[in-house]
Short mmCIF file of C-alpha atoms in Angstrom, two decimals:
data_model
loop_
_atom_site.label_atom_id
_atom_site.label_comp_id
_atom_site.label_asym_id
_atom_site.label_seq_id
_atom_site.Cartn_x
_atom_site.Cartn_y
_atom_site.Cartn_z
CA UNK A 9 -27.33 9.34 20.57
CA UNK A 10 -23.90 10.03 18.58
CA UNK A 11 -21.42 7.87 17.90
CA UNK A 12 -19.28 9.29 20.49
CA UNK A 13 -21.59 9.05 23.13
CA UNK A 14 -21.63 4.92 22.21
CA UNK A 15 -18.29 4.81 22.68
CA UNK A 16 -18.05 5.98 26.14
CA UNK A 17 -20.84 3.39 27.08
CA UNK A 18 -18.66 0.77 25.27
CA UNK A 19 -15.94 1.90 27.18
CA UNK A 20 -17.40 2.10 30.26
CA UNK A 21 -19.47 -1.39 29.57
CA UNK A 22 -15.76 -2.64 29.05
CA UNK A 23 -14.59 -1.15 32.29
CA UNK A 24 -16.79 -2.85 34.46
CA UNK A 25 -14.86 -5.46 33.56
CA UNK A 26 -12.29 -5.70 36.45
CA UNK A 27 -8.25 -6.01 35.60
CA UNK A 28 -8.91 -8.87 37.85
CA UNK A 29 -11.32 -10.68 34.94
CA UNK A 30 -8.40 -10.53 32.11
CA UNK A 31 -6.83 -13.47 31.14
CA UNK A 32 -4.18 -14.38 28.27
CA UNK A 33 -5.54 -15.07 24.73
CA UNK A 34 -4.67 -17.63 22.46
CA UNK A 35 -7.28 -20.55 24.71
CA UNK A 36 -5.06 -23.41 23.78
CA UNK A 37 -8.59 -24.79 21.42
CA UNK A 38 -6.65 -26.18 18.54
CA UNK A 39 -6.31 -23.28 16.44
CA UNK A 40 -5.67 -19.24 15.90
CA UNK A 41 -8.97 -16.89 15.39
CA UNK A 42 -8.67 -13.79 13.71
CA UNK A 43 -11.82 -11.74 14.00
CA UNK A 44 -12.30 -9.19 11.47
CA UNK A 45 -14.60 -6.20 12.80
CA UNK A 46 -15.30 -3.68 10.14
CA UNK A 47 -18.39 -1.36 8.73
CA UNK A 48 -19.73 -4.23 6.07
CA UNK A 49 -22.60 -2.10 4.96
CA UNK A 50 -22.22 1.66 5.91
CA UNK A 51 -20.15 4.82 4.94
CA UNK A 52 -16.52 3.48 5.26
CA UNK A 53 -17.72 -0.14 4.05
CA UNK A 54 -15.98 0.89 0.11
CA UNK A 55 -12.01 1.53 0.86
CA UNK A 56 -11.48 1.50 4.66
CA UNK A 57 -13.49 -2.11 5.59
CA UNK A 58 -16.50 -4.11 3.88
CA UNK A 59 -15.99 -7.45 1.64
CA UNK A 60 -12.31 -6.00 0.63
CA UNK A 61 -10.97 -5.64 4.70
CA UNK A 62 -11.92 -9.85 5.06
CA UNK A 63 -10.47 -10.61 1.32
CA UNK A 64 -7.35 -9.14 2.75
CA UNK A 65 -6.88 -10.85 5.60
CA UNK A 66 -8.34 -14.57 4.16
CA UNK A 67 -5.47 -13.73 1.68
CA UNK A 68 -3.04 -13.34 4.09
CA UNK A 69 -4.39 -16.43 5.88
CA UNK A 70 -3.84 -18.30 2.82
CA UNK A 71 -0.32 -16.93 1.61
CA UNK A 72 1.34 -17.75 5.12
CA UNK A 73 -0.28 -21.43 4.61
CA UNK A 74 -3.25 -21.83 6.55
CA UNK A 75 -1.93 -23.12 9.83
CA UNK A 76 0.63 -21.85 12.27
CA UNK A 77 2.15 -24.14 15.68
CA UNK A 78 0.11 -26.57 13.67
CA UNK A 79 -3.50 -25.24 14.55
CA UNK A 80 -5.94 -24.31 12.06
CA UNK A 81 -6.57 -20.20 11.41
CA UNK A 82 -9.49 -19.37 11.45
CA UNK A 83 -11.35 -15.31 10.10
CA UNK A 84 -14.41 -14.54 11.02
CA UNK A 85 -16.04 -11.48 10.57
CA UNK A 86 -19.14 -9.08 11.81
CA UNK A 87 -20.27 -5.70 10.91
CA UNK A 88 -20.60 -3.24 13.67
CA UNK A 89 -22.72 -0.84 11.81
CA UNK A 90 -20.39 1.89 13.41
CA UNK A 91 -22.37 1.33 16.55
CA UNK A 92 -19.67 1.43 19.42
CA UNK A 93 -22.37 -0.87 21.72
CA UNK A 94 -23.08 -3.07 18.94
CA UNK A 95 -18.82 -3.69 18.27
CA UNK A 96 -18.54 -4.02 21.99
CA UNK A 97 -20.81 -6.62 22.53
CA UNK A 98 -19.59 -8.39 18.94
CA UNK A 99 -16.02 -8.55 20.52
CA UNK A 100 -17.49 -9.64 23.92
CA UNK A 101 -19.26 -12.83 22.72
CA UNK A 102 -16.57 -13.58 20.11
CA UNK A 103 -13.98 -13.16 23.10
CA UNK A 104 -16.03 -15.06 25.82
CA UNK A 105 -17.71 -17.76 23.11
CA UNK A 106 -15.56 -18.22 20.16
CA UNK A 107 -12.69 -17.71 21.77
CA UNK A 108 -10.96 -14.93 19.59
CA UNK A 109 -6.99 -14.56 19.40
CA UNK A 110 -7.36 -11.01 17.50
CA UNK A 111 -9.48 -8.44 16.74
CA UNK A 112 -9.01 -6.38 13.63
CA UNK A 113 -9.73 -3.88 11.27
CA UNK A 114 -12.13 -1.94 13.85
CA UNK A 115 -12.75 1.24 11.01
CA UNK A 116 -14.70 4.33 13.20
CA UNK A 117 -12.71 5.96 15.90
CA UNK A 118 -15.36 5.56 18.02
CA UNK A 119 -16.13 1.97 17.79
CA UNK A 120 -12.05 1.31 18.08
CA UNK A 121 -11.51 3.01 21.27
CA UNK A 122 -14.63 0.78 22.84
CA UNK A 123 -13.24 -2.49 21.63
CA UNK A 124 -9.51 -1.63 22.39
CA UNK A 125 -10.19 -0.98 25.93
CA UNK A 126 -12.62 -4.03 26.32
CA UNK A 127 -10.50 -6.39 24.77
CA UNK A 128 -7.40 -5.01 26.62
CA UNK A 129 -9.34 -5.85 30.01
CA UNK A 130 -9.62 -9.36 28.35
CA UNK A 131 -6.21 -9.66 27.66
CA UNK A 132 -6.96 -9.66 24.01
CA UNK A 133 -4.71 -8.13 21.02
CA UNK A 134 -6.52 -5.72 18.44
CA UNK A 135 -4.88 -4.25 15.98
CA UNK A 136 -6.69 -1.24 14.48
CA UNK A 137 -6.27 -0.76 10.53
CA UNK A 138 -9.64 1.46 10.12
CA UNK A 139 -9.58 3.83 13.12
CA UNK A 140 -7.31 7.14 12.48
CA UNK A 141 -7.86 9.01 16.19
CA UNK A 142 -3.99 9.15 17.67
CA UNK A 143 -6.26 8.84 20.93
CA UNK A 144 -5.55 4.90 20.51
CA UNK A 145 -1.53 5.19 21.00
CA UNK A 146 -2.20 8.56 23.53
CA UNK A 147 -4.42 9.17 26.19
CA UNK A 148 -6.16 5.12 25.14
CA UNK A 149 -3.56 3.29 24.90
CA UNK A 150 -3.78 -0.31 26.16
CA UNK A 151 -0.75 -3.20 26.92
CA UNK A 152 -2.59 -4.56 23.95
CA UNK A 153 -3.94 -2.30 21.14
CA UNK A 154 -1.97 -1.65 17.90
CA UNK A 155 -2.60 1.08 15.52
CA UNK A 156 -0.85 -0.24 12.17
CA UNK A 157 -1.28 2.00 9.43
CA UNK A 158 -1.87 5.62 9.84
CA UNK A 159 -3.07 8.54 12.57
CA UNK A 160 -4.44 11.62 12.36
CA UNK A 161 -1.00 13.07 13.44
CA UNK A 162 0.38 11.41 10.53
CA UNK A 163 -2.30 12.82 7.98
CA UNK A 164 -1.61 16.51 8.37
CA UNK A 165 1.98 16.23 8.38
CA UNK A 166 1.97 15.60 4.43
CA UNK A 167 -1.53 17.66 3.31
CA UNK A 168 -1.75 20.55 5.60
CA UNK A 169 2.24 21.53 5.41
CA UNK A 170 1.75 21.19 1.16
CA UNK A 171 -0.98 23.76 1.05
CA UNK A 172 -0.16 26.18 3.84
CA UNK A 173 3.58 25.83 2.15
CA UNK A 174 1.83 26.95 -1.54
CA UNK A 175 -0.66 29.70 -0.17
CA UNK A 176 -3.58 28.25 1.93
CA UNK A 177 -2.94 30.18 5.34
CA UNK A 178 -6.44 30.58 6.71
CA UNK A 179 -8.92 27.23 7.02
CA UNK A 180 -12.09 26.37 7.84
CA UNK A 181 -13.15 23.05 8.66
CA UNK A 182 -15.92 20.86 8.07
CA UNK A 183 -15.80 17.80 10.69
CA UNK A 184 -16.98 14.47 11.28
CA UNK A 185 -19.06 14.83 14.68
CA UNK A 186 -16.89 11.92 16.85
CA UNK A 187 -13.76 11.14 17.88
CA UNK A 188 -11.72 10.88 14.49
CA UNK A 189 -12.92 13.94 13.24
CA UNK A 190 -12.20 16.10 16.34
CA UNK A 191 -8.98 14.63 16.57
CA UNK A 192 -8.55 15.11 12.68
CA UNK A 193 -9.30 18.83 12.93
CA UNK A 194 -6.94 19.49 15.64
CA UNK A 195 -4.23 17.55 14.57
CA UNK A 196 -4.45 19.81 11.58
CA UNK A 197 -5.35 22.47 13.00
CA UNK A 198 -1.79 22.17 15.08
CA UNK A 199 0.03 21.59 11.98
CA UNK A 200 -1.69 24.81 10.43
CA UNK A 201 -0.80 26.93 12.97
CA UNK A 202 2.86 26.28 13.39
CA UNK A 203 3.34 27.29 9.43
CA UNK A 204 2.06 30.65 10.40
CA UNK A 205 -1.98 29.19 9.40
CA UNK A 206 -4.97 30.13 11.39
CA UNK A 207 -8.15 28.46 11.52
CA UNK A 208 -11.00 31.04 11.20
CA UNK A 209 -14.02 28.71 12.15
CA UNK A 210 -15.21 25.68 11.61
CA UNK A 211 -18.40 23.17 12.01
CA UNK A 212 -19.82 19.67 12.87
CA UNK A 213 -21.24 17.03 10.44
CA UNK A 214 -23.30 13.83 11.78
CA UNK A 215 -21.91 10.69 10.25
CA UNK A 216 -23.04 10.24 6.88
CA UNK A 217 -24.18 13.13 6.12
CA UNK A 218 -26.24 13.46 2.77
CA UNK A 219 -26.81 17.31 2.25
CA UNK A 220 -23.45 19.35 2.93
CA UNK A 221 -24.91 22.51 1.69
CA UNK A 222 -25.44 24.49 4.94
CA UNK A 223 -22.07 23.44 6.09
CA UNK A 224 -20.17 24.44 2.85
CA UNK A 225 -22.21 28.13 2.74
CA UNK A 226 -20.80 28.60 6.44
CA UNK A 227 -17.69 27.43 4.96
CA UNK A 228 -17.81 29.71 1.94
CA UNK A 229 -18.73 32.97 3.90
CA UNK A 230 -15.92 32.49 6.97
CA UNK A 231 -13.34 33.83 4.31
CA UNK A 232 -11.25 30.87 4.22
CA UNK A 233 -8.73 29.91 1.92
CA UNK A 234 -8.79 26.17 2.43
CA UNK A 235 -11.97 23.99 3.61
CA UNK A 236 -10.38 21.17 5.65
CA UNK A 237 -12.63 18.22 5.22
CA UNK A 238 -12.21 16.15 8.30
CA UNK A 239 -14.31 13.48 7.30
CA UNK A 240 -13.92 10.54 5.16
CA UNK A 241 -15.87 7.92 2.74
CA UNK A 242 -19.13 8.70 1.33
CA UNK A 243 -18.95 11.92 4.12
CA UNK A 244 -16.57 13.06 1.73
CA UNK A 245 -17.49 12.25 -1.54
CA UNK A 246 -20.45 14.02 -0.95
CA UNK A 247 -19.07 16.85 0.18
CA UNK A 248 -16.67 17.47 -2.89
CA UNK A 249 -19.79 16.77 -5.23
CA UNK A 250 -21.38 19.71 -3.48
CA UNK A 251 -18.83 21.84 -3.33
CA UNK A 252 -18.56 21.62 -6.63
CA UNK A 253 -21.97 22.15 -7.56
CA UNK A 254 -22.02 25.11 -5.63
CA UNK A 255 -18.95 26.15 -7.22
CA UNK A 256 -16.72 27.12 -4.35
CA UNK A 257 -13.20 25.50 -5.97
CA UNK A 258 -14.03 28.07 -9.38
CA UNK A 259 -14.78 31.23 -6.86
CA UNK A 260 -11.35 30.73 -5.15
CA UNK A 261 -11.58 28.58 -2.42
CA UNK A 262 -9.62 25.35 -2.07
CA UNK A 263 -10.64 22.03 -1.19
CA UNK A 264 -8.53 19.81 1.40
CA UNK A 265 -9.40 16.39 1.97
CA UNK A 266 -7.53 15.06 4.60
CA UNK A 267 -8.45 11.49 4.57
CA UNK A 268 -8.83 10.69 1.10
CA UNK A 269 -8.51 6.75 -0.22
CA UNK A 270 -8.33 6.18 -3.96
CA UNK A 271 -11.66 4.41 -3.73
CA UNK A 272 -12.98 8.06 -3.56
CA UNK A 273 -11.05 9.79 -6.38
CA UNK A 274 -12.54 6.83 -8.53
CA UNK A 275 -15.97 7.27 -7.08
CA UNK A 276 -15.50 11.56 -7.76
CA UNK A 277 -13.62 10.79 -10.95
CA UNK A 278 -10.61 12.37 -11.97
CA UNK A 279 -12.37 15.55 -13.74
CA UNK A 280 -13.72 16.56 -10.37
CA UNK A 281 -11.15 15.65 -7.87
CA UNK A 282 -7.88 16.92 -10.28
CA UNK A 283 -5.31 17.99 -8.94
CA UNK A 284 -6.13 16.57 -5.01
CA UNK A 285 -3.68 16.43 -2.66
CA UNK A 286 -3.72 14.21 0.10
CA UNK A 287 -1.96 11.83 2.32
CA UNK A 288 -1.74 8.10 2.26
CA UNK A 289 -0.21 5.29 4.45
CA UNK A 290 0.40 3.58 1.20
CA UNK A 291 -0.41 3.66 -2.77
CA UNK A 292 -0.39 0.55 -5.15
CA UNK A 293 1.75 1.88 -7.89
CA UNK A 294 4.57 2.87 -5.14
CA UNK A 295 6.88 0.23 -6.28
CA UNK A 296 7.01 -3.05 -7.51
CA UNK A 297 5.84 -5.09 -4.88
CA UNK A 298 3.19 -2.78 -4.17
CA UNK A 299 2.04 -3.31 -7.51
CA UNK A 300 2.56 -6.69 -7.64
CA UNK A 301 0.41 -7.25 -4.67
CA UNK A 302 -2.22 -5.26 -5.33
CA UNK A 303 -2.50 -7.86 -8.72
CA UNK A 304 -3.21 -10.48 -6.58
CA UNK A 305 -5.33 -9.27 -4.61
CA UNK A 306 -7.65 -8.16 -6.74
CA UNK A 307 -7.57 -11.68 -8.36
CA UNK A 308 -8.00 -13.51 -5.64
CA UNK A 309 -11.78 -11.32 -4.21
CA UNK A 310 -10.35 -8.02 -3.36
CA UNK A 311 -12.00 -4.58 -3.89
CA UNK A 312 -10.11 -1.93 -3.98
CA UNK A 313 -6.33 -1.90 -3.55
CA UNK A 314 -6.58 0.94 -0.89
CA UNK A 315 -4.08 1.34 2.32
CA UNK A 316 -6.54 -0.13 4.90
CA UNK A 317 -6.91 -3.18 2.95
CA UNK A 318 -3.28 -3.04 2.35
CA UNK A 319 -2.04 -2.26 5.92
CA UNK A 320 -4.81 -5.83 6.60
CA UNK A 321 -3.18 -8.09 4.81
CA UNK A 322 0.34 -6.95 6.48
CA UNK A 323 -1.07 -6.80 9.90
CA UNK A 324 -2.09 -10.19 9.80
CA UNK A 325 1.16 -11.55 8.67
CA UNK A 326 3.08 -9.62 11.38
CA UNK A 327 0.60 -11.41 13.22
CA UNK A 328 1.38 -14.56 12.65
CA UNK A 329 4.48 -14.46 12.23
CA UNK A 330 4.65 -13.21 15.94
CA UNK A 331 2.70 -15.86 17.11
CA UNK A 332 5.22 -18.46 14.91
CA UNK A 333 8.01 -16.83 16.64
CA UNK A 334 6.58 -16.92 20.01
CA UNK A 335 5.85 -20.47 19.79
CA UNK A 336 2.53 -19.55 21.51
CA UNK A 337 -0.46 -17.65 20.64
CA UNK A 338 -0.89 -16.00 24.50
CA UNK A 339 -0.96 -12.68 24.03
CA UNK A 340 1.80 -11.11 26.27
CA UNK A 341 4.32 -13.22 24.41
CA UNK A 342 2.57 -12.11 20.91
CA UNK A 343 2.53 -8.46 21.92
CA UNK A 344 6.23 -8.76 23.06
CA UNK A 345 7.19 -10.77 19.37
CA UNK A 346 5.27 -8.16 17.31
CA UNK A 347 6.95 -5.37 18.85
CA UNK A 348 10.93 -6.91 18.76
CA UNK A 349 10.77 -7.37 14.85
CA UNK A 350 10.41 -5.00 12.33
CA UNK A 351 7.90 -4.57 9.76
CA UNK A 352 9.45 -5.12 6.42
CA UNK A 353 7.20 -5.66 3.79
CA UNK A 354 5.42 -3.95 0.62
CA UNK A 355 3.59 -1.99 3.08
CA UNK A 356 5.53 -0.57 5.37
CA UNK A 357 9.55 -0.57 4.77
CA UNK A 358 11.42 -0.59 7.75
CA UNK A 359 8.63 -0.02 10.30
CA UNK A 360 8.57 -1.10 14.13
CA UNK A 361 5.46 -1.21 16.51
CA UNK A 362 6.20 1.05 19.12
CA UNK A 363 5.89 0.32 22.82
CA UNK A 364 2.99 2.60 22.67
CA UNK A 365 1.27 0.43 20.27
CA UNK A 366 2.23 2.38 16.92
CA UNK A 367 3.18 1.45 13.97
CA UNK A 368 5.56 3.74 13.10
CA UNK A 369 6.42 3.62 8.78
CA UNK A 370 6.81 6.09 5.83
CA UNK A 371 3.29 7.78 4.87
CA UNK A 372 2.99 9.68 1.15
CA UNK A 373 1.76 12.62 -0.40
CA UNK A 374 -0.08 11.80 -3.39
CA UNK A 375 -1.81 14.45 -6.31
CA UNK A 376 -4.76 13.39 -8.02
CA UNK A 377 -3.34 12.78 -11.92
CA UNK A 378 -5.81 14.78 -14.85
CA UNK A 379 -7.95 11.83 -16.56
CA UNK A 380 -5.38 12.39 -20.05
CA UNK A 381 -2.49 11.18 -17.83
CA UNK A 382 -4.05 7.94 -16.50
CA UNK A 383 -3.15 4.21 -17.80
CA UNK A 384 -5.82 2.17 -15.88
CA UNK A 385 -8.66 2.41 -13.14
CA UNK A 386 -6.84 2.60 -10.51
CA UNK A 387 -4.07 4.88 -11.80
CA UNK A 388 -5.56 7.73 -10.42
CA UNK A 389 -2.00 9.48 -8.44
CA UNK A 390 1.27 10.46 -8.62
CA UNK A 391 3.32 10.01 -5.43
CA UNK A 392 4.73 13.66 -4.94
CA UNK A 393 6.98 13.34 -1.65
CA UNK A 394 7.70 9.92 1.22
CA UNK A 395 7.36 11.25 4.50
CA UNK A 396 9.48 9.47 7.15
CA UNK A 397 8.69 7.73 9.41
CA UNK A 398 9.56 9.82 12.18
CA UNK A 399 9.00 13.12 10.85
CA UNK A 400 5.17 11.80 10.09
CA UNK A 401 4.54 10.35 13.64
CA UNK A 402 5.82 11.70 16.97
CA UNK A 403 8.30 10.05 18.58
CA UNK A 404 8.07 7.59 21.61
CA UNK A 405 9.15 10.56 24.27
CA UNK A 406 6.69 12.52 23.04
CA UNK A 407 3.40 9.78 23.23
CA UNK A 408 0.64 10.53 25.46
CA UNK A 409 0.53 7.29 26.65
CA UNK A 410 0.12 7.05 30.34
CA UNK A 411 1.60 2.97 31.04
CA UNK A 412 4.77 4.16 29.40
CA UNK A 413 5.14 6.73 32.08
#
C-alpha cells in the first residue's frame, strides 16, 4: 500500500469523526502540550524532522521561559514512520489521552493531510513545518491547520524560473510517488510552462528509493535539458550520487533539485553538488540573527541548522505567544491571535498567517559555493536573490480553499 493510499484511510478514519465530536483545545489540565510528530528514523529524519525538529522546539520552549498563563509546557514527541495510519492514530490518542494543545512538525505530505483533517474535526491546531503539498492551504484546508514555512508553489517560483531563465526549456521529472511529489512536479511543471518550458515526460519513485538507475536512463534518453528531482532527503541524495556516476551532468544534462536542505549538500559534498541551485524558506548565514541563532542552537542539541528546524523553533513561539495574547489556550481564540499578528522574527521578516492557513514570508534562491570558497561546515551557499513574499506564494484571492469561499 503507498503512502498515499494511507493517507486517504487517515483521512477518511478522521472523517468518521462527526463535526458534531469536535471540541476546543487547550483542556484547561494545568498546562500547554506541544506534540511534535516527525519521521525520527526514516528518509526525511536528517534536515526536515528527527532529534533536530524536537531540539528546536524544546529550545523554543525554553527561550520563551517554560510556562505561559502560568501552566507548565510540555513537548512530546512520536515518530510516524511516514505511515499516514500510524500518525493518525499517534495524534488520536495524544488528542483523546494526553490531551494535546498542538500538533507539529508533521514532515510527509501524506501523513500531514491525515492529521490536519483529524485534528481539525477535534478542534485541534497543527501547524505543519515538514509537509510541502500546497494541498494543505487549497483544496485541505481546515479552520485549524497552518502551513508555516514553505509550499511547493513557493519552491518553483525561485529554481524553475532561474534555470528556464539561463537555458533549461525542456524537463523531465523524476517524482516522489505521493502527494508532495505530485504536487511538486506540477507546481513546477506550471512554472515551466509559463516561461515558454515544456515538460517532455516524466516518472514515479517509491519513497526511499535506493537504486535510481532505471529512472535516470528514462530520464537521460527523453532528451531533456533539466531532470527535475521532485523528491527530497536521502530520495535525493541518492539520486544526485547516481546521476553522477552515470555521468549525466558531464554529457549535458542538468540536474534540478527542487527541495534541497543544506543537510544534503553536506551529505553530497560540495565537489558533487557545485554549483546547485535551489530554493529555501530560510539559510543560516542570511543575516545576523540568522546566524546568531543557528549558534545556539547547535549548542544547545541541535542538528543541522536547516529551514524546517528553523521555521520549528519560530512556529512554536508564534505559538505561544498567541496563546499569551489570547489569555487562553482554546483553539479558536489561538487560531484567531496567530493570524492578527505578524511574524517578525529571524525566520520570517514581516510574515502573516493567512486566513487560509499560510504563512506567507520571503523564500531564497541559494547556489551551492565550490569547496575553495567555503569558511566552515555549514557554509555551503551563497544567497543569490529574496523572493517576496507575495510573488513566491499566491495570494489570498487566488487560494483554493473552499471555507474561505
Amino acid at each position: 500500500m503507498t503512502i498515499w493510499r494511507n493517507a486517504l484511510l487517515g483521512v477518511a478514519a478522521a472523517g468518521l469523526l462527526t463535526v458534531g465530536t469536535a471540541q476546543a483545545a487547550g483542556n484547561d489540565d494545568g498546562q500547554v502540550t506541544i506534540g511534535v510528530l516527525g519521521d525520527m528514523s526514516g528518509v526525511y529524519a536528517d534536515g526536515f524532522s528527527g532529534p533536530g525538529a524536537t531540539a528546536a522546539v524544546k529550545m523554543a520552549v525554553k527561550d520563551f521561559g517554560g510556562s505561559v498563563l502560568g501552566k507548565d509546557i510540555e513537548v512530546i514527541s512520536a515518530d510516524h514512520q511516514n505511515k499516514a495510519d500510524i500518525a493518525s492514530s499517534t495524534a488520536r490518542e495524544w488528542i483523546d489521552r494526553d490531551n494535546v494543545d498542538v500538533i507539529m512538525d508533521l514532515t510527509n505530505s501524506a501523513v500531514g493531510l491525515a492529521v490536519q483533517q483529524l485534528a481539525s474535526n477535534k478542534g485541534i491546531i497543527t501547524i505543519n513545518t515538514g509537509s510541502a503539498t500546497s494541498a494543505l492551504t487549497n483544496d485541505a484546508c481546515t479552520a485549524y491547520g497552518i502551513h508555516y514555512g514553505y509550499d511547493t508553489h513557493a519552491l518553483p517560483v525561485g529554481t524553475a524560473t532561474a534555470i528556464v531563465k539561463n537555458g533549461g526549456k525542456k524537463w523531465f521529472f523524476i517524482t516522489a510517488d505521493y502527494a508532495f511529489g505530485q504536487a511538486l512536479e506540477s507546481n513546477t511543471s506550471d512554472v515551466v510552462k509559463e516561461l515558454g518550458g515544456s515538460v517532455v515526460g516524466s516518472v514515479r519513485a517509491p519513497l526511499n528509493t535506493n537504486d535510481f538507475s532505471s529512472y535516470l536512463l528514462q530520464a537521460q534518453s527523453s532528451g531533456a535539458d533539466v531532470i527535475g528531482l521532485a523528491n527530497a532527503g536521502t530520495d535525493t541524495i541518492n539520486a544526485v550520487k547516481q546521476a553522477n556516476e552515470f555521468g549525466i551532468v558531464s554529457r549535458g544534462q542538468s540536474l534540478a533539485g527542487m527541495l534541497v536542505l543544506i543537510s544534503d549538500v553536506k551529505s553530497l559534498g560540495l565537489d558533487t553538488a557545485k554549483g546547485l541551485q535551489f530554493t529555501s524558506g530560510w539559510y543560516w548565514d542570511h543575516d545576523e540573527d540568522s546566524r546568531q541563532w543557528a549558534k545556539r542552537y547547535l549548542a544547545s542539541g541541535g542538528t543541522t541548522p536547516t529551514f524546517p528546524h528553523a521555521a520549528l523553533y519560530s512556529a512554536t513561539m508564534a505559538y505561544l505567544n498567541a496563546v499569551n495574547a489570547a489569555g487562553t489556550d482554546e483553539s479558536d481564540a489561538v487560531r484567531k491571535a496567530i493570524g492578527n499578528k505578524p511574524i517578525d522574527d529571524f525566520f520570517a521578516q514581516g510574515g502573516t498567517i493567512r486566513d487560509d492557513g499560510l504563512l506567507e514570508h520571503d523564500m531564497y534562491l541559494l547556489k551551492v559555493k565550490g569547496p575553495d570558497a567555503s569558511k566552515g561546515e555549514w557554509d555551503v551557499a551563497t544567497v543569490e536573490r529574496t523572493i517576496p513574499g507575495d510573488q513566491a506564494y499566491p495570494s489570498l484571492a487566488e487560494s483554493g480553499c473552499a471555507r474561505l469561499k
